[in-house]
Short mmCIF file of N, CA and C in Angstrom, two decimals:
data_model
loop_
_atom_site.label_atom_id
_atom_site.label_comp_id
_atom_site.label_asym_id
_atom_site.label_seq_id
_atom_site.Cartn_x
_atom_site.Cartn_y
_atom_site.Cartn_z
N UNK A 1 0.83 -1.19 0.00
CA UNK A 1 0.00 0.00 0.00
C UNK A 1 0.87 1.25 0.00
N UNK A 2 1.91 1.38 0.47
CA UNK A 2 2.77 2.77 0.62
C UNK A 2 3.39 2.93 -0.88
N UNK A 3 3.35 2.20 -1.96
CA UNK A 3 3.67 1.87 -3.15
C UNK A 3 2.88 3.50 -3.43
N UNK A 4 1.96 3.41 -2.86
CA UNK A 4 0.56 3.97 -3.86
C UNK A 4 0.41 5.83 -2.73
N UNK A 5 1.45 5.86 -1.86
CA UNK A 5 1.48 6.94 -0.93
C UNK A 5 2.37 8.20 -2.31
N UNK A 6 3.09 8.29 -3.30
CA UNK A 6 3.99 8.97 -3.79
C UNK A 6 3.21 9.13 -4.77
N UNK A 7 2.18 8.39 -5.52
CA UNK A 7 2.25 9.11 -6.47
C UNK A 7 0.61 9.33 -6.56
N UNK A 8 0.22 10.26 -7.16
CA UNK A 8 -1.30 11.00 -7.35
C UNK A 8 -2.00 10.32 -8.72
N UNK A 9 -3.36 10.31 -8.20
CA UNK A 9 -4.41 10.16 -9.13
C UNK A 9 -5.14 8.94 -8.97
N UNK A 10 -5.71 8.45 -9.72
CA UNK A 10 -6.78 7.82 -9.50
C UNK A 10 -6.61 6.38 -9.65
N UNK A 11 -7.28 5.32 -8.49
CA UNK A 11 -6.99 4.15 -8.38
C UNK A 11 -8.12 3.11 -8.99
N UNK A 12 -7.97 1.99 -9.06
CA UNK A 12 -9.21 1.11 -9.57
C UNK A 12 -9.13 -0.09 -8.44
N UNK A 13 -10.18 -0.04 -7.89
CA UNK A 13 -10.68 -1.59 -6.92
C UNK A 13 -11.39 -2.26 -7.60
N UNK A 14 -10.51 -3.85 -7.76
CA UNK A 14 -11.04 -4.80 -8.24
C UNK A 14 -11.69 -6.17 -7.02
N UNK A 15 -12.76 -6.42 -7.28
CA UNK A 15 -13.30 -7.87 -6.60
C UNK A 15 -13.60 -8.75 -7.32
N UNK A 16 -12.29 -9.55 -7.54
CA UNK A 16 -12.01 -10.21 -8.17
C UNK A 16 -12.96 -11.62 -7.51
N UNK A 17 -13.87 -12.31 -8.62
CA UNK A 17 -14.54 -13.64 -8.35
C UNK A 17 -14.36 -14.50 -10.08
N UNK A 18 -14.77 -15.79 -9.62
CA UNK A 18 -14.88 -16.59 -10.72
C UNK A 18 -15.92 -16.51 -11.71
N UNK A 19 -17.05 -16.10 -11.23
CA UNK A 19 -17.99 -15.90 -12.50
C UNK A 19 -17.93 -14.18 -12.37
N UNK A 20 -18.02 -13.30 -11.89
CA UNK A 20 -18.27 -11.79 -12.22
C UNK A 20 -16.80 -10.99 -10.76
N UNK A 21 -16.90 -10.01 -11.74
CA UNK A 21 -15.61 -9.02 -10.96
C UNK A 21 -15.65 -7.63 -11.29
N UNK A 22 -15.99 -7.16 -10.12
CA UNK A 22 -16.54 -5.94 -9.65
C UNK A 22 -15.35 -5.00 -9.33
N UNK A 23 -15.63 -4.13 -10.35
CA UNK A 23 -14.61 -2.89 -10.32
C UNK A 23 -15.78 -1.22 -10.24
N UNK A 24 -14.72 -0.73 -9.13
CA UNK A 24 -15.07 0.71 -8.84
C UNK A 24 -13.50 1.38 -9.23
N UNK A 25 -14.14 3.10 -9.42
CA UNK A 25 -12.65 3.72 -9.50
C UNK A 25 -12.74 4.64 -8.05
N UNK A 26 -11.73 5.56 -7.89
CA UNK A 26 -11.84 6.74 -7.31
C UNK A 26 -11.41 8.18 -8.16
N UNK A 27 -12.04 9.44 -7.40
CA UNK A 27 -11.84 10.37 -7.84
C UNK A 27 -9.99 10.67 -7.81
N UNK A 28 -9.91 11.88 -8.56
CA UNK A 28 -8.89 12.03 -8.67
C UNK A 28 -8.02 12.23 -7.29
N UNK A 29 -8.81 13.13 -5.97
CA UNK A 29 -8.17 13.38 -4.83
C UNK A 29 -8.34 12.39 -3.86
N UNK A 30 -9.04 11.13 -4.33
CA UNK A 30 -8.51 9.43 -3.70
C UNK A 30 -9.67 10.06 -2.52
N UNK A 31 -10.84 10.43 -2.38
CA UNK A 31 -11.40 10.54 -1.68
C UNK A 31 -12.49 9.85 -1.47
N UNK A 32 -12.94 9.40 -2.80
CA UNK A 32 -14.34 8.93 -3.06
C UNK A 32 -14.30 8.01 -3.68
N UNK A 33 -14.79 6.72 -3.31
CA UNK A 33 -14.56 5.63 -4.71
C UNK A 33 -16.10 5.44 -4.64
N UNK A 34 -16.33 4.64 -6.30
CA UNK A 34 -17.65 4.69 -7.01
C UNK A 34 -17.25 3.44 -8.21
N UNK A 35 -18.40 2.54 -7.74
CA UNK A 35 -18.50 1.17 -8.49
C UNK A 35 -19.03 1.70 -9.73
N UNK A 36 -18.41 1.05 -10.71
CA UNK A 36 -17.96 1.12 -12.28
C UNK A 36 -19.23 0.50 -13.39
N UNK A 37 -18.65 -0.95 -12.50
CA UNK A 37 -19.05 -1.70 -13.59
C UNK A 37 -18.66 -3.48 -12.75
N UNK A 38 -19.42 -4.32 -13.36
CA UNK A 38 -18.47 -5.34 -13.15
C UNK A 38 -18.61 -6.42 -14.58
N UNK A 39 -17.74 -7.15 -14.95
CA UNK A 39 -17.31 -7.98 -15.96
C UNK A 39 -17.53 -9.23 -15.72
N UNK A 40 -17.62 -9.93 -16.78
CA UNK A 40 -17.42 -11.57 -17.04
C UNK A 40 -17.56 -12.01 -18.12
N UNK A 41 -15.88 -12.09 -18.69
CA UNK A 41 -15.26 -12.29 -19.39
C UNK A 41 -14.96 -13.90 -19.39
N UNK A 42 -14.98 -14.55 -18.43
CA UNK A 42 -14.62 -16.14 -18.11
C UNK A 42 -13.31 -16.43 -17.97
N UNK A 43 -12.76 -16.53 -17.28
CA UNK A 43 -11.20 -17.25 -16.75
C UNK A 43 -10.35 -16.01 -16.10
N UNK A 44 -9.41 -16.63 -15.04
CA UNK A 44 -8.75 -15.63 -14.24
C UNK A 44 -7.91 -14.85 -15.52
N UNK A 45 -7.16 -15.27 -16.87
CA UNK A 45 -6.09 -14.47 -17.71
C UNK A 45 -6.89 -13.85 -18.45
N UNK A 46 -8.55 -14.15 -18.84
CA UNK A 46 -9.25 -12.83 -20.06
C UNK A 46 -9.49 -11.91 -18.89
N UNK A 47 -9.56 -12.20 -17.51
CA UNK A 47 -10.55 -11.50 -16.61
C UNK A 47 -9.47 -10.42 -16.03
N UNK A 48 -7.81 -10.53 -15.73
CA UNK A 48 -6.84 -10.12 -15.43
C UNK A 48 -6.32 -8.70 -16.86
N UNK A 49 -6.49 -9.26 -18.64
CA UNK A 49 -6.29 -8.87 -19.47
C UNK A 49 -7.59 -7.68 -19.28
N UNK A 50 -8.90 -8.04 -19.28
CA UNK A 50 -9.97 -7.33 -19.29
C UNK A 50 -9.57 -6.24 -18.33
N UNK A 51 -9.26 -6.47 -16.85
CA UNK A 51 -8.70 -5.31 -15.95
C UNK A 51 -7.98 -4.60 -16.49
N UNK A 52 -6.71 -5.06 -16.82
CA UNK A 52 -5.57 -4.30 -17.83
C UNK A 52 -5.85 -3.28 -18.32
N UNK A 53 -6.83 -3.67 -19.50
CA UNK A 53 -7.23 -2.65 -20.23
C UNK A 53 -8.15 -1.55 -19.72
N UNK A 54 -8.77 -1.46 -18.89
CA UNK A 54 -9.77 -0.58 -18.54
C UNK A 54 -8.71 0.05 -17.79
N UNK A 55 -7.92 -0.27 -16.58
CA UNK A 55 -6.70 0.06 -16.28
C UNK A 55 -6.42 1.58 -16.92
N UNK A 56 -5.70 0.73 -17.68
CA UNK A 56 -5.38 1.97 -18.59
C UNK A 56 -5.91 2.25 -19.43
N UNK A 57 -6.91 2.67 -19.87
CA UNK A 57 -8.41 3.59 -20.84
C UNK A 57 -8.37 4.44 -19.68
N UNK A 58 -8.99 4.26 -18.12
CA UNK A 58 -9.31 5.19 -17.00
C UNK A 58 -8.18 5.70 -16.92
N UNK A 59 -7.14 5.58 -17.24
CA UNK A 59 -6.06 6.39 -17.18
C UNK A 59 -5.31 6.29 -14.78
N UNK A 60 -5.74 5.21 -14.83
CA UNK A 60 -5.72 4.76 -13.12
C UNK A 60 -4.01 5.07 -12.63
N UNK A 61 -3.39 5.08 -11.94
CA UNK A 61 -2.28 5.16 -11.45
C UNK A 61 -1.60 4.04 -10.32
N UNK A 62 -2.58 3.12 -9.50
CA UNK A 62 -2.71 1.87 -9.05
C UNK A 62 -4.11 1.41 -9.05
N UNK A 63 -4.03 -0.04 -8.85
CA UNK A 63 -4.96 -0.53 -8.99
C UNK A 63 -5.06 -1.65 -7.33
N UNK A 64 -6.10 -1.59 -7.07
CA UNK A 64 -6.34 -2.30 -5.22
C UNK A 64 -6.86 -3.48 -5.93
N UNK A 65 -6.85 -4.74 -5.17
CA UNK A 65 -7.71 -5.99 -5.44
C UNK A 65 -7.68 -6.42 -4.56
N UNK A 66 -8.88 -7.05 -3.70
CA UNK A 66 -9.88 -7.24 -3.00
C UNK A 66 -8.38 -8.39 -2.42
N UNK A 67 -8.29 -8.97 -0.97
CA UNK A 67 -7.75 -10.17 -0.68
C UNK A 67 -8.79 -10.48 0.59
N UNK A 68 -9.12 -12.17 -0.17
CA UNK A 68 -10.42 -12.50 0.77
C UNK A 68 -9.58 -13.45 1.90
N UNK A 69 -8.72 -12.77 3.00
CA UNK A 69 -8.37 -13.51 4.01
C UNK A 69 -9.35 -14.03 5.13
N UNK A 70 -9.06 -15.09 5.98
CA UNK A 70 -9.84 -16.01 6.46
C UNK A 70 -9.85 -14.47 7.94
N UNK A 71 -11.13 -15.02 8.48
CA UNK A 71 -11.16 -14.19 9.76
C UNK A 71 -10.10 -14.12 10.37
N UNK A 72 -9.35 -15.36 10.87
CA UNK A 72 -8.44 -15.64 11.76
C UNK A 72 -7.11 -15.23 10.86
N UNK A 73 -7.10 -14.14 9.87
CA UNK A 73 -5.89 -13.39 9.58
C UNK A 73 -5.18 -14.55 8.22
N UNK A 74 -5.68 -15.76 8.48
CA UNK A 74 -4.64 -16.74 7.75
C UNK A 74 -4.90 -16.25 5.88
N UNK A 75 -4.28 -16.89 4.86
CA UNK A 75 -4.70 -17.14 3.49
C UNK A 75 -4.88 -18.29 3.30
N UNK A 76 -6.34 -18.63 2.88
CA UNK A 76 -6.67 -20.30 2.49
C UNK A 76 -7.12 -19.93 1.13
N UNK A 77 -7.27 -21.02 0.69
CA UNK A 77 -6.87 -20.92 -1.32
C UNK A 77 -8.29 -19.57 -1.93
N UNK A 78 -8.87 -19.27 -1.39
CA UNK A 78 -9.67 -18.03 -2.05
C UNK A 78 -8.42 -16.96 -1.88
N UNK A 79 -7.57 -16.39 -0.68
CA UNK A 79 -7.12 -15.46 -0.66
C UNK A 79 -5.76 -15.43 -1.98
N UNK A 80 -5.34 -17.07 -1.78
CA UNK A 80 -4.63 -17.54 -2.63
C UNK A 80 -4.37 -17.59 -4.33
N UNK A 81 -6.10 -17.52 -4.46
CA UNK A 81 -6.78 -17.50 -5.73
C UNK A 81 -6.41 -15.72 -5.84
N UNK A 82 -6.76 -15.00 -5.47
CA UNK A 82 -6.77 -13.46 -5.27
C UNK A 82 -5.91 -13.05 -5.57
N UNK A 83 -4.25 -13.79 -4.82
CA UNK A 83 -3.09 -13.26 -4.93
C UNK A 83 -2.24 -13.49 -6.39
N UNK A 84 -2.97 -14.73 -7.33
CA UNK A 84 -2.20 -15.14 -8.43
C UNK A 84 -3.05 -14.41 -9.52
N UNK A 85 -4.48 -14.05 -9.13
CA UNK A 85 -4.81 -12.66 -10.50
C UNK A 85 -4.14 -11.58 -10.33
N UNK A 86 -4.01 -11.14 -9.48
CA UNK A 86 -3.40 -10.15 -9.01
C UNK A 86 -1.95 -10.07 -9.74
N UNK A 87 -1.31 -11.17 -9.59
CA UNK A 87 0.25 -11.15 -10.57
C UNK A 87 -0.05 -11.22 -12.04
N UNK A 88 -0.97 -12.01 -12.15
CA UNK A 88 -1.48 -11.96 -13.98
C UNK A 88 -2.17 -10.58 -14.27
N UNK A 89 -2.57 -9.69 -13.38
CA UNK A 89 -2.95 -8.85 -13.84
C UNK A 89 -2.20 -7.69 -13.71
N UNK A 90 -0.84 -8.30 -13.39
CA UNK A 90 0.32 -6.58 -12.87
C UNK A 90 1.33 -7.42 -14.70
N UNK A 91 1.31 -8.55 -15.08
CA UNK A 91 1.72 -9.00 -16.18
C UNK A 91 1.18 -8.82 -17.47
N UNK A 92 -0.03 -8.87 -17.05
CA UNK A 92 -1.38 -7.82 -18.06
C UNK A 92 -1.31 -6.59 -18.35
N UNK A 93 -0.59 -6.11 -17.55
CA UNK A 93 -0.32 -4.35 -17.62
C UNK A 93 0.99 -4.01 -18.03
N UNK A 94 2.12 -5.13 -17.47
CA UNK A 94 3.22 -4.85 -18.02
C UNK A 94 3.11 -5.22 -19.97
N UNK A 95 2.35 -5.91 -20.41
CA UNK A 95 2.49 -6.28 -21.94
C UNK A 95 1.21 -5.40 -22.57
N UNK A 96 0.83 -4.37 -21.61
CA UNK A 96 0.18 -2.78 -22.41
C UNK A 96 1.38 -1.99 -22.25
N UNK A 97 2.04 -2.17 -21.53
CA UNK A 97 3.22 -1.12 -21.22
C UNK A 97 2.76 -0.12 -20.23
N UNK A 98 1.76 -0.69 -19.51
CA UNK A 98 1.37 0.15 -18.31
C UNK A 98 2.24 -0.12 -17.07
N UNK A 99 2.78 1.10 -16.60
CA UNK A 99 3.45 0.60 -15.79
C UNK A 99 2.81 0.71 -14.42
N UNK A 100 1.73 0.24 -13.53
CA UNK A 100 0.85 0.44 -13.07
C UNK A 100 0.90 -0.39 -11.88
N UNK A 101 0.66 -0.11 -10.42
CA UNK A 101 1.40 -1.17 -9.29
C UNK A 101 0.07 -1.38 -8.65
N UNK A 102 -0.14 -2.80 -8.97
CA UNK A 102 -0.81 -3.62 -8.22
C UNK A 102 -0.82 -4.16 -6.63
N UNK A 103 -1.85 -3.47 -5.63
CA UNK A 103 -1.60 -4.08 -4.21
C UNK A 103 -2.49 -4.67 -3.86
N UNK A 104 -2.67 -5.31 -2.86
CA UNK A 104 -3.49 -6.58 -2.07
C UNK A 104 -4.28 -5.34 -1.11
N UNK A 105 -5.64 -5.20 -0.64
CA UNK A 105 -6.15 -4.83 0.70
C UNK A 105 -7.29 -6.09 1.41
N UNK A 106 -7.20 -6.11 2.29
CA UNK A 106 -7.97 -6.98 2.90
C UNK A 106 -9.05 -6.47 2.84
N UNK A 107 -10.23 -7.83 2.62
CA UNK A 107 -11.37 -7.40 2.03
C UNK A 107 -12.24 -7.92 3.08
N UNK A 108 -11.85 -8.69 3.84
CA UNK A 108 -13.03 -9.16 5.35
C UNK A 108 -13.93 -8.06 5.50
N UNK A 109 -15.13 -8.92 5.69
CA UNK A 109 -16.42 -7.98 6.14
C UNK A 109 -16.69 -7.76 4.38
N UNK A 110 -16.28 -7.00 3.45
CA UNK A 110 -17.09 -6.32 2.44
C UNK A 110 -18.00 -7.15 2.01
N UNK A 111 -18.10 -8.20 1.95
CA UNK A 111 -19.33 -8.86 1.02
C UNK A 111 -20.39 -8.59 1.72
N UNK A 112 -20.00 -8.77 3.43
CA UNK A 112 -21.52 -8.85 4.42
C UNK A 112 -21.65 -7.67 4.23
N UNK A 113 -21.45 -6.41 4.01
CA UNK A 113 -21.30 -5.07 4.34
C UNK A 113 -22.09 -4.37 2.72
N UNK A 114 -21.80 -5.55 1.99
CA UNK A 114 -22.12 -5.01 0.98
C UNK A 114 -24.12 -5.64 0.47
N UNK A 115 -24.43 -6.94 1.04
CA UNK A 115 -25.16 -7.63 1.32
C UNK A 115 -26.16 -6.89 2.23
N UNK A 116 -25.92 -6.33 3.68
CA UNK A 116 -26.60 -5.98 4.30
C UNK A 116 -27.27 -4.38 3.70
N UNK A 117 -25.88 -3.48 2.93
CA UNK A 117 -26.86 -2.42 2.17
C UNK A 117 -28.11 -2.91 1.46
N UNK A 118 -27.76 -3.53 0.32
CA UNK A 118 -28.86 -4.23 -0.42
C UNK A 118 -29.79 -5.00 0.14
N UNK A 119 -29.67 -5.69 1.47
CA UNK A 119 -30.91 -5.59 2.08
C UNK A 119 -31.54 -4.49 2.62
N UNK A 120 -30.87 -3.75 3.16
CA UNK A 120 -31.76 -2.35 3.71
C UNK A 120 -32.10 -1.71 2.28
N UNK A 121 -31.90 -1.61 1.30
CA UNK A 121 -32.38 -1.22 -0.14
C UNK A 121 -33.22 -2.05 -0.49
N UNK A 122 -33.64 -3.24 0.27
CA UNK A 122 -34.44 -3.96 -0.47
C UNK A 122 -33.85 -4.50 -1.89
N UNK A 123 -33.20 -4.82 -2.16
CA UNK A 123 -32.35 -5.21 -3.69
C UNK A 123 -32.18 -6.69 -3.78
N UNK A 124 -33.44 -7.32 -4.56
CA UNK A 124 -33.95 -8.59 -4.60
C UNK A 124 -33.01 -9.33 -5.87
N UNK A 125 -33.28 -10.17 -5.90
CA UNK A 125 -32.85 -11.02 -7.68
C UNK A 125 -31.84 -10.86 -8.15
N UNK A 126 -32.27 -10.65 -9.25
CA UNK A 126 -31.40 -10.14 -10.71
C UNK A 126 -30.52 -9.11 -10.40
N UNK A 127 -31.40 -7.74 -9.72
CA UNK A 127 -30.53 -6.76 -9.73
C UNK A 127 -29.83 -6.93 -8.47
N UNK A 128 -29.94 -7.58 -7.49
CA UNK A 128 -29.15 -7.75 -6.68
C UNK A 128 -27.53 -8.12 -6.84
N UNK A 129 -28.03 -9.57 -7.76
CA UNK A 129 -26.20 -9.96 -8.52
C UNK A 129 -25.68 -9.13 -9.50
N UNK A 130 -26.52 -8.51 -9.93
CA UNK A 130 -25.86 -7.10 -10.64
C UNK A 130 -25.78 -6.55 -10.23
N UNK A 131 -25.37 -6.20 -8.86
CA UNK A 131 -24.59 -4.83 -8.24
C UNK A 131 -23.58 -5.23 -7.21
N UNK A 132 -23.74 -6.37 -6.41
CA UNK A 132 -23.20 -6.66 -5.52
C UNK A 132 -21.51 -6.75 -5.50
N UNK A 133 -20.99 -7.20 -6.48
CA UNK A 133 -19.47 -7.01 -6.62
C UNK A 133 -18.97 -5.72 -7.24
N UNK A 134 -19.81 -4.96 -7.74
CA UNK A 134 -19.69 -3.90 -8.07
C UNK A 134 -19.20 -2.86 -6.62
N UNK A 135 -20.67 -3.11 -5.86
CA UNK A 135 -20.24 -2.45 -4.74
C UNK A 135 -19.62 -3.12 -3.35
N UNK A 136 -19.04 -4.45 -3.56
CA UNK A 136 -17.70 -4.82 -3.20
C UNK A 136 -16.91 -4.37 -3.28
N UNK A 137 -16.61 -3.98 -5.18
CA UNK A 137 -15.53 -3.87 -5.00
C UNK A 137 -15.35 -1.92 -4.18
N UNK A 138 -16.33 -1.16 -4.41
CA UNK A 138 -16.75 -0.13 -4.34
C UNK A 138 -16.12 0.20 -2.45
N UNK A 139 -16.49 -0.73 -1.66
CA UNK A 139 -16.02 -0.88 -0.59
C UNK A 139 -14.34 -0.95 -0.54
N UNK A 140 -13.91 -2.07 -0.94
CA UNK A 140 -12.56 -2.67 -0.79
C UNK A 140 -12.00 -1.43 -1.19
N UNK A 141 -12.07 -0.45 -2.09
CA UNK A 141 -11.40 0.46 -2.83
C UNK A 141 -11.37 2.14 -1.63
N UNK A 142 -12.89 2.25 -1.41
CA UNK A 142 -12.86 2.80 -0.21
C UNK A 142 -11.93 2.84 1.58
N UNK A 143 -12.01 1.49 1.27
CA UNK A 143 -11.15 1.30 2.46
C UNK A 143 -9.83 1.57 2.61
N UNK A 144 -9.32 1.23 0.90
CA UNK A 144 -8.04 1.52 0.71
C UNK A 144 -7.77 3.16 0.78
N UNK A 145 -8.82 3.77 0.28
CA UNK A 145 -8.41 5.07 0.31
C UNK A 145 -8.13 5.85 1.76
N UNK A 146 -9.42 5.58 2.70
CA UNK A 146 -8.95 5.57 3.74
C UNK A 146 -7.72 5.44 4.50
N UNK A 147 -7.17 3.83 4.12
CA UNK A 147 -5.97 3.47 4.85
C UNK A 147 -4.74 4.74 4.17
N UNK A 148 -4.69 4.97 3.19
CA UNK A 148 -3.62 5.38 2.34
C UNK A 148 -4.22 7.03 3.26
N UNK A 149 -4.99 7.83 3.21
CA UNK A 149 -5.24 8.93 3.83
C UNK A 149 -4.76 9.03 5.37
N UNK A 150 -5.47 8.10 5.59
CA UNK A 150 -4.52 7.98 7.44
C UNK A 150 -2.79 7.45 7.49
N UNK A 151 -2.53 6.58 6.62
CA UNK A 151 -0.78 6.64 6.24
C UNK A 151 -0.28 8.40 6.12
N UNK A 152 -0.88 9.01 5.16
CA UNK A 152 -0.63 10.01 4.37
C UNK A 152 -0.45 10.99 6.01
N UNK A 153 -1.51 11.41 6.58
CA UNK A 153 -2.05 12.02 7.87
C UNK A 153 -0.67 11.29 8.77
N UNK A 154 -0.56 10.34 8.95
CA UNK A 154 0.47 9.93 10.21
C UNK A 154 2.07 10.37 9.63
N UNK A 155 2.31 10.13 8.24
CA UNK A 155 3.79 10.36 7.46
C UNK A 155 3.83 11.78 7.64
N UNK A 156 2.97 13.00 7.52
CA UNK A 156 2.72 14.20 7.84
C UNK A 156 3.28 15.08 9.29
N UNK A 157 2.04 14.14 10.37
CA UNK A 157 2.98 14.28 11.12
C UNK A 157 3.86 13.78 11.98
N UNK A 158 4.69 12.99 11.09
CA UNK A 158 5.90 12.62 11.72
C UNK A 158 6.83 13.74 11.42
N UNK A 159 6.55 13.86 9.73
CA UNK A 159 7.65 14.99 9.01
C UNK A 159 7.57 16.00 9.46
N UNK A 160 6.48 16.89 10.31
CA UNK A 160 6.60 17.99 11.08
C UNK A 160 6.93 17.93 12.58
N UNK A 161 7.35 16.46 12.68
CA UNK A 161 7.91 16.91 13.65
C UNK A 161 7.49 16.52 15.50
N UNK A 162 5.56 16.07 15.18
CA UNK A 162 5.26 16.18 16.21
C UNK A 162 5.33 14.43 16.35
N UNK A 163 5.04 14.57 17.63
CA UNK A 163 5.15 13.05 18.47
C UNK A 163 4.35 11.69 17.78
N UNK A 164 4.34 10.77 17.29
CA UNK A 164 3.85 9.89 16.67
C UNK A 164 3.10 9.26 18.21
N UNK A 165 1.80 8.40 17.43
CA UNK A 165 1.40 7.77 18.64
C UNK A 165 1.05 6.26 18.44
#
């Protein structure tokens, strides 16, 4: 994540799944993220290539992807699954010539979080699975911005000087 502390502009959160994968971007001042779209393309390398490219069309500067670690902190093969699109899709970007840095945020809680909106929305069926990884990923991307704002806020003031806590 501190990869993504130096340089400015706008990031893409991916929630990455086997049948659909839910991408949000953020604004340019990393304040606000807002679900996109989500894809299904079929297989982790069209689905990694498909990121790529939107990647860079949005003109993004990093890109977050969702890591579904177990409560108890561990990686069991979903988080596992997460971590090897994630390399096909920083390899996807290197053969656009994007040079574009791919990080991991922990994604615990977003699905329930994202589930329980759409129940308080009432968001039944059809349109339910059409939004839900969307605003997964919409979360995961949020969170990151957060974390990277409070990094940003604590590196601040260290550099001025005052007492870290």
């Amino acid at each position: 994540m501190k990869r993504l502390l130096d340089i400015r502009g706008k990031l893409l959160g991916v929630d990455f799944g086997d049948k659909r994968t839910g991408l949000a971007i953020s604004n340019d001042m990393r304040t606000l993220a807002s679900g996109i779209t989500q894809i299904s393309v079929g297989g982790m390398q069209k689905t990694a290539a498909a990121v790529a490219e939107m990647a860079r069309d949005r003109g993004v500067v990093g890109v977050i992807v969702g890591l579904p670690v177990n409560m108890d902190g561990s990686h069991g093969p979903r988080a596992q699954h997460a971590e090897k699109f994630a390399g096909l899709l920083e390899g996807a970007l290197e053969a656009l010539g994007a040079s574009i840095p791919v990080v991991m945020q922990d994604e615990r809680m977003t699905t329930m979080a994202a589930s329980r909106y759409l129940n308080e929305t009432d968001t039944r069926g059809s349109k339910r699975k059409g939004v839900i990884d969307t605003l997964s990923a919409e979360i995961i991307l949020q969170n990151a911005l957060d974390k990277l704002r409070f990094m940003r806020e604590r590196e601040e003031k260290n550099d001025s000087g005052e007492k870290a806590e």
